[in-house]
XYZ file of C-alpha atoms in Angstrom:
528
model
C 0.000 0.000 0.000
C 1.887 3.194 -0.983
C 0.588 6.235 0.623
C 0.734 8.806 -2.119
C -1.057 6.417 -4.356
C -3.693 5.293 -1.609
C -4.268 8.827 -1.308
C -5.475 9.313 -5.173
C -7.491 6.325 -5.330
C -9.363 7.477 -2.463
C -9.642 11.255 -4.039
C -10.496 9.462 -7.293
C -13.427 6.585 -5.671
C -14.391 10.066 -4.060
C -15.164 11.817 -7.922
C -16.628 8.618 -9.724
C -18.575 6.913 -7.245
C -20.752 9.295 -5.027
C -23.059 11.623 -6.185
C -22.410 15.353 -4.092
C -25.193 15.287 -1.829
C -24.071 11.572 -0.637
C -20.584 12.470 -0.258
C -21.959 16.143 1.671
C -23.988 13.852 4.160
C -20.602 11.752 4.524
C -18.601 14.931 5.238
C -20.824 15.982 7.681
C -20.352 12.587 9.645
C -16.868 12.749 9.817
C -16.981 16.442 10.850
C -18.963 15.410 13.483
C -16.754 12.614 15.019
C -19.641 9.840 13.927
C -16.745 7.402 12.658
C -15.623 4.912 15.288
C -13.683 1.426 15.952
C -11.173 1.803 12.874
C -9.063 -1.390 12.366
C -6.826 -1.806 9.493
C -5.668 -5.558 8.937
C -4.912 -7.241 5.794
C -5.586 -4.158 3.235
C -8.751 -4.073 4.816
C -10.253 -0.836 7.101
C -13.073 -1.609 8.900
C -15.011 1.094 10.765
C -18.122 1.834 12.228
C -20.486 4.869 11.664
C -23.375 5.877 13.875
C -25.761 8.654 12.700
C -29.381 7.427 13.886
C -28.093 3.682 13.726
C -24.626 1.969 13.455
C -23.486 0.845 10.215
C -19.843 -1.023 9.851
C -17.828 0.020 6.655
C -15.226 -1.846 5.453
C -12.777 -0.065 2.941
C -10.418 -2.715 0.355
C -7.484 -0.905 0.173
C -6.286 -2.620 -2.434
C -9.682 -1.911 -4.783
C -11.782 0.454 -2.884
C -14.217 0.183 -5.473
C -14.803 -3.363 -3.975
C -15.834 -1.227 -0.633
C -19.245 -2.000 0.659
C -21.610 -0.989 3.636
C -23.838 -3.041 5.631
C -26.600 -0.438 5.397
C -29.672 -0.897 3.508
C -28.550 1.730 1.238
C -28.128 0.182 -2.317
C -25.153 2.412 -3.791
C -22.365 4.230 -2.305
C -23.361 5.485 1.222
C -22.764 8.867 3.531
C -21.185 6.114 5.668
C -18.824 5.282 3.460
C -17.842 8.468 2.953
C -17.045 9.706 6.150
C -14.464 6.482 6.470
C -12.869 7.523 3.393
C -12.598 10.842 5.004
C -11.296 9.663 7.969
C -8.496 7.837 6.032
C -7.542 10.611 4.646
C -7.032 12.410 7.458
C -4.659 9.339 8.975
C -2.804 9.293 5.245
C -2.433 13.479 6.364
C -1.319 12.856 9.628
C 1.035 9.620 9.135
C 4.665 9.881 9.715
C 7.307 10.240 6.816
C 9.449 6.456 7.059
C 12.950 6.612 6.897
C 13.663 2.931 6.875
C 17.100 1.742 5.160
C 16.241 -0.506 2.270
C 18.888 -0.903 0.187
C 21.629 -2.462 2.588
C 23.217 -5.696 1.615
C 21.830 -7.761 4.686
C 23.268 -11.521 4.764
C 22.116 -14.308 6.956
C 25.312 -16.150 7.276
C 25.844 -14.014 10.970
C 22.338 -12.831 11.928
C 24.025 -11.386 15.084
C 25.554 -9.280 12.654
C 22.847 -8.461 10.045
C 20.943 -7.168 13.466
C 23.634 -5.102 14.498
C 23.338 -3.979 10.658
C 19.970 -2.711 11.298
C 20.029 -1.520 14.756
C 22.159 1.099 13.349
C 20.302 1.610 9.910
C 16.597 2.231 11.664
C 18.223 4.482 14.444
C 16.353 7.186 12.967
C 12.981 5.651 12.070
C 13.294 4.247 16.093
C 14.110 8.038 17.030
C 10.788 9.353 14.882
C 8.835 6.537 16.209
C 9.685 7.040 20.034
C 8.958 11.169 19.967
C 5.535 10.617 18.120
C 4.941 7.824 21.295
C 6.362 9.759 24.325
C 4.319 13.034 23.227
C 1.901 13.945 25.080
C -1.821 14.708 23.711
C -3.854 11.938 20.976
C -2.187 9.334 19.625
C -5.038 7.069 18.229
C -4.691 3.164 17.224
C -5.161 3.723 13.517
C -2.579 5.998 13.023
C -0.099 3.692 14.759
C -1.892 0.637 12.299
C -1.458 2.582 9.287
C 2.842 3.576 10.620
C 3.585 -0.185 11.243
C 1.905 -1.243 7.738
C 3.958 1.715 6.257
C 7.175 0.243 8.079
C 6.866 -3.349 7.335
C 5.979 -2.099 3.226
C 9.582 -0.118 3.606
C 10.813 -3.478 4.672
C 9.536 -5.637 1.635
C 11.179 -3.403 -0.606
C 14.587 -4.830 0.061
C 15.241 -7.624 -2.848
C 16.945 -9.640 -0.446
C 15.435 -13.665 -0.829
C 15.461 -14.068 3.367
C 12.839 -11.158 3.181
C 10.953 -13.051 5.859
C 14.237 -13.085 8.280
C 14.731 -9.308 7.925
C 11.300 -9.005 8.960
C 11.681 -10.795 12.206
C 14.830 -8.726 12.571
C 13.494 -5.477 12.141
C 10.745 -5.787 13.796
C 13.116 -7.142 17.160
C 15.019 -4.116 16.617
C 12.804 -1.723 16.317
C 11.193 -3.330 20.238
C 14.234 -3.004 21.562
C 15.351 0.282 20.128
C 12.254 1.948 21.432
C 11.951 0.359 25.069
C 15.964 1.198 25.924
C 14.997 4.701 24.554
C 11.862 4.998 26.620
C 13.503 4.107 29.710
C 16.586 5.899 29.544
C 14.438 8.611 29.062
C 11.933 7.844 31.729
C 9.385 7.700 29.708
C 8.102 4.073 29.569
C 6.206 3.672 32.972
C 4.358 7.170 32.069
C 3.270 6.460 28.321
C 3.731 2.209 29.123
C 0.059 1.731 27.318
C 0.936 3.253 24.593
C 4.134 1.585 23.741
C 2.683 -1.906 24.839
C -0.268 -1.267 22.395
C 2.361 -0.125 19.433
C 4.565 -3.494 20.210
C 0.940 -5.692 19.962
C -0.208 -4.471 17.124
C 3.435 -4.409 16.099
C 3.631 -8.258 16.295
C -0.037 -8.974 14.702
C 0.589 -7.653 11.380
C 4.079 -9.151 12.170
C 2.442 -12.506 12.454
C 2.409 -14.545 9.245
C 5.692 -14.044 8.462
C 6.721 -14.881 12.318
C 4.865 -18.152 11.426
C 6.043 -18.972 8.089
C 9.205 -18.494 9.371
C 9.139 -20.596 12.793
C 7.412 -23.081 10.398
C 10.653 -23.729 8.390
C 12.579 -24.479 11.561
C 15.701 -23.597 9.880
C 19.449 -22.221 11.474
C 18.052 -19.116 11.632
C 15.322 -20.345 13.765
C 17.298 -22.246 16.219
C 19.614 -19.027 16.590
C 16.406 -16.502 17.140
C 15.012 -18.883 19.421
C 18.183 -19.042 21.344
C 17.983 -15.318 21.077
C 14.953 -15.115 22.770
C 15.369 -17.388 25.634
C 18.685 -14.752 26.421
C 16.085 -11.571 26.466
C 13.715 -14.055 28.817
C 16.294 -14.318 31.106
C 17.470 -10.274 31.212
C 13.439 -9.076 31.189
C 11.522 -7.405 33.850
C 7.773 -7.856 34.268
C 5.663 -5.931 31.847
C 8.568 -5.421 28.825
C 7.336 -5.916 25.671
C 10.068 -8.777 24.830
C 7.177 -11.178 26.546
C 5.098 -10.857 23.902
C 7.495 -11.012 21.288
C 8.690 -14.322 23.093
C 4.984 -15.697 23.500
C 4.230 -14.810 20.067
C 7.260 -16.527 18.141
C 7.240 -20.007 20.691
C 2.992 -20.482 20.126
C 3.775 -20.271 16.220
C 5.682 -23.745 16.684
C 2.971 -26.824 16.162
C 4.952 -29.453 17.023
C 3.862 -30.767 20.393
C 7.356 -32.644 21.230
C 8.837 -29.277 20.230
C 6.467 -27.064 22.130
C 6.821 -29.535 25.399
C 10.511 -29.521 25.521
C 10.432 -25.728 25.205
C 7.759 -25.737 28.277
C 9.802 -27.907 30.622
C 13.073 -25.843 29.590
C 11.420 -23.113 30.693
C 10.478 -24.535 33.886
C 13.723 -25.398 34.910
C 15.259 -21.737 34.155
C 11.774 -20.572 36.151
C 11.613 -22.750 38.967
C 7.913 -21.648 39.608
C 9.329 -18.061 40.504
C 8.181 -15.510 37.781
C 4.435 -15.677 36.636
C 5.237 -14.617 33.021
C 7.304 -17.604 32.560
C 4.924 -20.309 34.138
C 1.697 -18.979 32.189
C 4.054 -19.469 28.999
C 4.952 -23.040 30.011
C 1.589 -23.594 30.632
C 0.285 -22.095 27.021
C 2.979 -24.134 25.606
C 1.909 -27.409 27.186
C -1.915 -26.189 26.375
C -0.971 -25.923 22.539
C 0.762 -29.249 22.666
C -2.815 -30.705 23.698
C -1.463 -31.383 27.339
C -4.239 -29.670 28.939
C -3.440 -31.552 32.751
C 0.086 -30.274 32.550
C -1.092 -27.017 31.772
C -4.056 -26.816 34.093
C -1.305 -28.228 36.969
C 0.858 -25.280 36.863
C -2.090 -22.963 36.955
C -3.488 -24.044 39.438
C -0.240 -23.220 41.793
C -0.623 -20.114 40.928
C -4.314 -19.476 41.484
C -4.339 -16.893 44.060
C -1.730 -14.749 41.707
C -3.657 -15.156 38.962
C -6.165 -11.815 37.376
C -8.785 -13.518 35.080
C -6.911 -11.349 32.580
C -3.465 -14.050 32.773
C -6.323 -16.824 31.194
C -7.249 -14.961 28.332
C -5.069 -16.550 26.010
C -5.346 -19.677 27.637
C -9.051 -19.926 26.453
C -8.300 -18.421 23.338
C -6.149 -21.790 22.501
C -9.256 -23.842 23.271
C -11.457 -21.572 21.268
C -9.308 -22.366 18.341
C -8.988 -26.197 19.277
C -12.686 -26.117 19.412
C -12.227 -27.746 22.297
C -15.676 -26.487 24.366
C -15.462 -28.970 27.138
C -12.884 -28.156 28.412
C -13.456 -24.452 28.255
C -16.488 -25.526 30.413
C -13.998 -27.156 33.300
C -12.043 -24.026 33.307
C -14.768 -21.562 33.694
C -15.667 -23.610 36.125
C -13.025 -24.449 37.993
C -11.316 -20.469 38.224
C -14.770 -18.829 37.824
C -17.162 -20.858 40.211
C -19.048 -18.347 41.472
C -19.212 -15.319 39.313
C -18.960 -15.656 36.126
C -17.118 -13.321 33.565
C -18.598 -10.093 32.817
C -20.439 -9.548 29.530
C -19.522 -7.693 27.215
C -15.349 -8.365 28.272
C -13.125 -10.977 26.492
C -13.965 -13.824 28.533
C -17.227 -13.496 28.609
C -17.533 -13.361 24.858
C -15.652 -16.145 25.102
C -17.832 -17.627 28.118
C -21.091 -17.145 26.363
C -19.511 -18.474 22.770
C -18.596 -21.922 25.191
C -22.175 -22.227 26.333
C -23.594 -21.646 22.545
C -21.692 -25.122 21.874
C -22.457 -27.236 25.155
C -24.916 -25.099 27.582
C -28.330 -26.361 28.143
C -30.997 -24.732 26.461
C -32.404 -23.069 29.400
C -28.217 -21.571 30.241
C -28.382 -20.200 26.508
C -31.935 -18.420 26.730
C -31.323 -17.558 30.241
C -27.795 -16.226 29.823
C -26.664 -15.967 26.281
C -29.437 -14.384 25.159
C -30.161 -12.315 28.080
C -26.968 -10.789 28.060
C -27.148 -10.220 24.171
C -31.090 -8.226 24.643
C -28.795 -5.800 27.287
C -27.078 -4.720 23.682
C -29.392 -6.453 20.813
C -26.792 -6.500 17.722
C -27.696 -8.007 13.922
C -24.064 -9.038 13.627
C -24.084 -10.970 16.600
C -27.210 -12.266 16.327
C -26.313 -13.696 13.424
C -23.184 -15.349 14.347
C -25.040 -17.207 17.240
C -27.613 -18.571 15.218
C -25.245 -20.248 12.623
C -24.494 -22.835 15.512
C -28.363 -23.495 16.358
C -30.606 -25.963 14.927
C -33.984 -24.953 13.173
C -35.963 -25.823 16.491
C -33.564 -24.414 18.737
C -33.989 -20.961 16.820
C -37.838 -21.396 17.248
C -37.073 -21.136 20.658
C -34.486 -17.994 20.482
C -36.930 -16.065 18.373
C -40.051 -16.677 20.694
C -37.861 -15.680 23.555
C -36.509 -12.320 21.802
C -38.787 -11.040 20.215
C -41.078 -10.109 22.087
C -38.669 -8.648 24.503
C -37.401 -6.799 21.087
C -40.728 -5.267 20.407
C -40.508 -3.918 24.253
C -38.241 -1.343 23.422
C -39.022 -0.648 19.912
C -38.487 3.279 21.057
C -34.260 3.066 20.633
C -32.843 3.087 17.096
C -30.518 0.054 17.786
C -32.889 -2.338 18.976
C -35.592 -1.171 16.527
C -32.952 -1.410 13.450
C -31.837 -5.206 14.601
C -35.667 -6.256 15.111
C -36.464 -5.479 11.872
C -33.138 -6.552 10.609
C -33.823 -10.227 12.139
C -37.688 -10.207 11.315
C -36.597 -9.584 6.847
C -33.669 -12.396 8.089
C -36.275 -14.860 8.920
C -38.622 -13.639 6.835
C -41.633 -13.217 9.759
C -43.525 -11.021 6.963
C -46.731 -11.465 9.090
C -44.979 -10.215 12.474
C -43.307 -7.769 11.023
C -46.219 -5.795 9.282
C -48.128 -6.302 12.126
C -45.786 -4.378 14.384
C -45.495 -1.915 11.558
C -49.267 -1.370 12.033
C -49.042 -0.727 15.722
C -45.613 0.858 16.050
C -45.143 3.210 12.796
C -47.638 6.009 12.845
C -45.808 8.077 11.015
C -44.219 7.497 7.457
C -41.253 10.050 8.061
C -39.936 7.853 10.889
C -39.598 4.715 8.141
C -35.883 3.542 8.720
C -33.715 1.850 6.087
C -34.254 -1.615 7.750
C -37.991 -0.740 7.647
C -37.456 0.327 4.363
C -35.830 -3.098 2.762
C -38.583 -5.025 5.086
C -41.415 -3.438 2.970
C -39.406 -4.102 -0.610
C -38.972 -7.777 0.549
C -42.861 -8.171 1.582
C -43.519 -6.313 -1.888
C -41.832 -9.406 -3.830
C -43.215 -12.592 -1.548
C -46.601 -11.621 -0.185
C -47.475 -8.083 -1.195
C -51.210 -8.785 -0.041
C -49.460 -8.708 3.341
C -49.143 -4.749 2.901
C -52.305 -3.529 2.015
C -53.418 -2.479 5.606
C -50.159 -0.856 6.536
C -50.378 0.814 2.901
C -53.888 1.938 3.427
C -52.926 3.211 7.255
C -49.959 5.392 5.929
C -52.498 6.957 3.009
C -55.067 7.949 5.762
C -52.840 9.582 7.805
C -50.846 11.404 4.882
C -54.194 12.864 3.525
C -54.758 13.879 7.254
C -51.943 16.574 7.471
C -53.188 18.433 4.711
C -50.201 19.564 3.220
C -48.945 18.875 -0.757
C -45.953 17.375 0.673
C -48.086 14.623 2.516
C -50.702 14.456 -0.232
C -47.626 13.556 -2.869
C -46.370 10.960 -0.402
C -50.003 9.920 -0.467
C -50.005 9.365 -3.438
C -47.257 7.431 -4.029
C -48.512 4.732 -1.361
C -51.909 4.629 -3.201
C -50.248 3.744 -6.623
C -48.298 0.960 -4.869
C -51.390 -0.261 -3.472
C -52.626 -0.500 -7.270
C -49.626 -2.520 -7.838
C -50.619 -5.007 -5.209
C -54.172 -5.005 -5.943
C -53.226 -5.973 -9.752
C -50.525 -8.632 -8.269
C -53.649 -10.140 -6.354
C -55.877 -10.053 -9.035
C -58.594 -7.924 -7.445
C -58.380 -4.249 -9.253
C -62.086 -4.041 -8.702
C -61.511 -3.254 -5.095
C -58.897 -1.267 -6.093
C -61.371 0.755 -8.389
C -63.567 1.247 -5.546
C -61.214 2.294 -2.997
C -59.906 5.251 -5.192
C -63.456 6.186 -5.786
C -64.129 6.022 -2.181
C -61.077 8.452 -1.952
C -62.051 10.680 -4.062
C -66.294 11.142 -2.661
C -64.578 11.499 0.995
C -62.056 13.651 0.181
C -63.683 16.009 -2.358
C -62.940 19.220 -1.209
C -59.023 18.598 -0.701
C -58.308 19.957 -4.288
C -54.748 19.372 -4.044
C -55.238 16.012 -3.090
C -57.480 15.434 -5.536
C -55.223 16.823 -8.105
C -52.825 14.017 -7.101
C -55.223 11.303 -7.353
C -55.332 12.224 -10.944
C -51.762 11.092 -11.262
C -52.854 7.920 -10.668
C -54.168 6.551 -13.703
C -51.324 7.778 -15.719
């Protein structure tokens, strides 16, 4: 991704795909600070946008024009806009790289080749560290979009053990910017901040940490090596621990991972925490979950529920439920994790795949009607059964249609009910709930289109409803709106096969409505 060119495209998507008054409704949401949760991974920035609901945006970097919106809107959206606006602002704002490419790096002495760098990204490390230490903003997509910059800088260099000087540069620039925060004294004050820059550091460091641990080759042996000399020299907190977790859990073979575990026992001797919750990942990945469990539960009184995140996290991706389910259990056996935190996603994703029905209604779906989202929603029902989701829908529902009054949970009712296409329940909340056509929202909007198609007879008392109340305000606005309700009512009456009713219903419009000449003047529109 080259800046100056990722700069144009967007400029140029900008021009070609979005008429003005979309892209003025886009400005204004960026303007007004409505863009939120940026994430750029994998030439992909996802964001969300909240005007009066939330919509998530996801920008292809590569091809924006392959962009889309999860709004109901069918072209390019306002929403879409104000991302694009908000990436250019981080393209404005992102630091000028002054990574040395073209040095003749050789692999022969990696001790040497990282010397080699240390001294070639001195001044990259130097811009990094004062853009870290300052104080005021520093947000997490501007640090993204610096580290995808850096690693781009990186690639550029023809050498063939590209993936090496990766893992190189990426240990230098750690260490370059921790010694310089703390001989400056700056770590423990801005210590978030640089931990958050080294983790998002090592994820978009992470396939080529993998392909290369996956090659076990010399230089893998020497890194590793490397890395067991830093775990000896580190103090608690220093980013070299998750550089060191990072690199060992890429390794899948259990004898491997086992003999690095117990090695790292015997340099540990039970004494630093760090070190035993690696062992005990190690063992975990190695599918020795008693070892594992063992050494944890030594150490149970130390332990936050934070140390287990990554513990769980290794089951998740084992799909290994059950035992997620003893572990809960055993270090959570009274409270349970809070929703809405990492384990208790985690804890309510475990009880999707082996809770009881009444745990998931009770819990899992409690906890999801606190903050009712499509998305999720979604995701949990992929792992249900059809009469299982029977059961889910009676329960929220209803409990849906309680608080019809906020945007969110209104948007994801209507969202599920087109989903599972309940035309019936839908229209017949519409006939209670919407009183007034101005406050039809998008969802409501693709709900009606998708009635329209498979059961338009479905729609003729909502129809009717909105043309009695339109004629009611007495204004040429509302009679044009009218109007435009009574025509689709033609269309559904012809569908149906009954345009004698239809024929009577616009004459019956036009005796009780007589002396509304502008209304009548519409009506005349009608048969043209």
């Amino acid at each position: 991704m080259n800046k100056e060119q990722l700069e144009m495209d967007v400029d140029n998507f900008l021009q070609q795909f979005f008429q003005s008054r979309i892209v003025e409704r886009g400005q204004q949401y960026f303007y007004n600070g409505n863009v939120s949760k940026m994430d750029i991974n994998n030439d992909k920035l996802r964001a969300s946008v909240t005007g009066a609901n939330t919509y998530n945006v996801e920008l292809n970097l590569e091809n924006l024009a392959l962009s889309h919106c999860d709004c109901p809107y069918e072209s390019k959206c306002k929403h879409m806009v104000a991302v694009l606006y908000e990436l250019k602002k981080l393209l404005n704002n992102a630091s000028t790289l002054s990574v040395i490419v073209n040095s003749d790096y050789s692999f022969e002495n990696p001790a040497k080749t990282m010397a080699q760098l240390g001294h070639d990204l001195i001044p990259f490390v130097e811009s990094i560290y004062q853009l870290l230490s300052k104080s005021g903003h520093f947000s997490n997509e501007h640090s993204n979009l610096i580290i995808k910059q850096f690693f781009e800088e990186i690639k550029k260099n023809v050498n063939p053990e590209n993936t090496k000087l990766q893992v190189l540069a990426l240990t230098v620039l750690i260490d370059g910017l921790y010694k310089k925060a703390n001989q400056y004294e700056t770590y423990r004050f801005r210590q978030n901040r640089f931990l958050a820059f080294f983790n998002e550091l090592l994820q978009q460091a992470y396939p080529t940490i993998k392909e290369e641990v996956l090659k076990g080759s010399a230089f893998y042996e020497w890194y590793t090596g490397l890395l067991f000399e830093l775990l000896e020299k580190q103090e608690n907190g220093s980013p070299y621990e998750k550089l060191i977790a990072t690199w060992l859990l890429c390794e899948e073979r259990e004898t491997t991972l086992i003999k690095y575990a117990e090695l790292l026992l015997v340099k540990n001797n039970n004494s630093n925490l760090f070190i035993t919750k690696l062992a005990s990942l190690l063992f975990l990945q190695a599918n020795d979950g008693v070892r594992s469990l063992s050494l944890l539960k030594e150490l149970k009184t130390r332990l936050h529920p934070s140390d287990l995140i990554d513990h769980f996290f290794i089951m998740e991706q084992k799909n290994d439920y059950v035992m997620m389910k003893h572990w809960f259990d055993l270090f959570f056996p009274y409270e349970k994790p809070k929703q809405g935190t990492i384990l208790g996603n985690l804890y309510e994703d475990m009880l999707v795949e082996t809770g009881t029905s009444e745990e998931k209604l009770t819990i899992v779906w409690k906890n999801w009607l606190e903050q009712p989202s499509f998305i999720s929603y979604k995701s949990r029902m992929k792992k249900m059964g059809d009469i299982e989701k029977k059961t889910v829908l009676r329960y929220i529902l209803p409990n849906l249609k309680e608080n019809l009054f906020r945007p969110q949970t209104e948007a994801t009712y209507y969202q599920i009910i087109s989903e599972e296409e309940l035309f019936q329940e839908g229209i017949a909340s519409l006939l209670i709930q919407k009183r007034e056509v101005n406050s039809l929202t998008p969802e409501i909007e693709k709900l009606l289109k998708m009635v329209m198609k498979q059961q338009p007879a479905l729609l003729l008392p909502f129809y009717h409803q909105l043309v009695e109340r339109l004629v009611q305000k007495k204004s040429r606005v509302h009679y044009e709106e009218a109007a435009y309700y009574i025509k689709q009512l033609k269309i559904i009456y012809e569908k149906i096969d009954k345009t004698a009713i239809f024929a009577t219903y616009l004459h019956g419009l036009r005796q009780r409505f007589k002396t509304f000449r502008a209304f009548i003047q519409e009506l005349k529109t009608i048969d043209k």
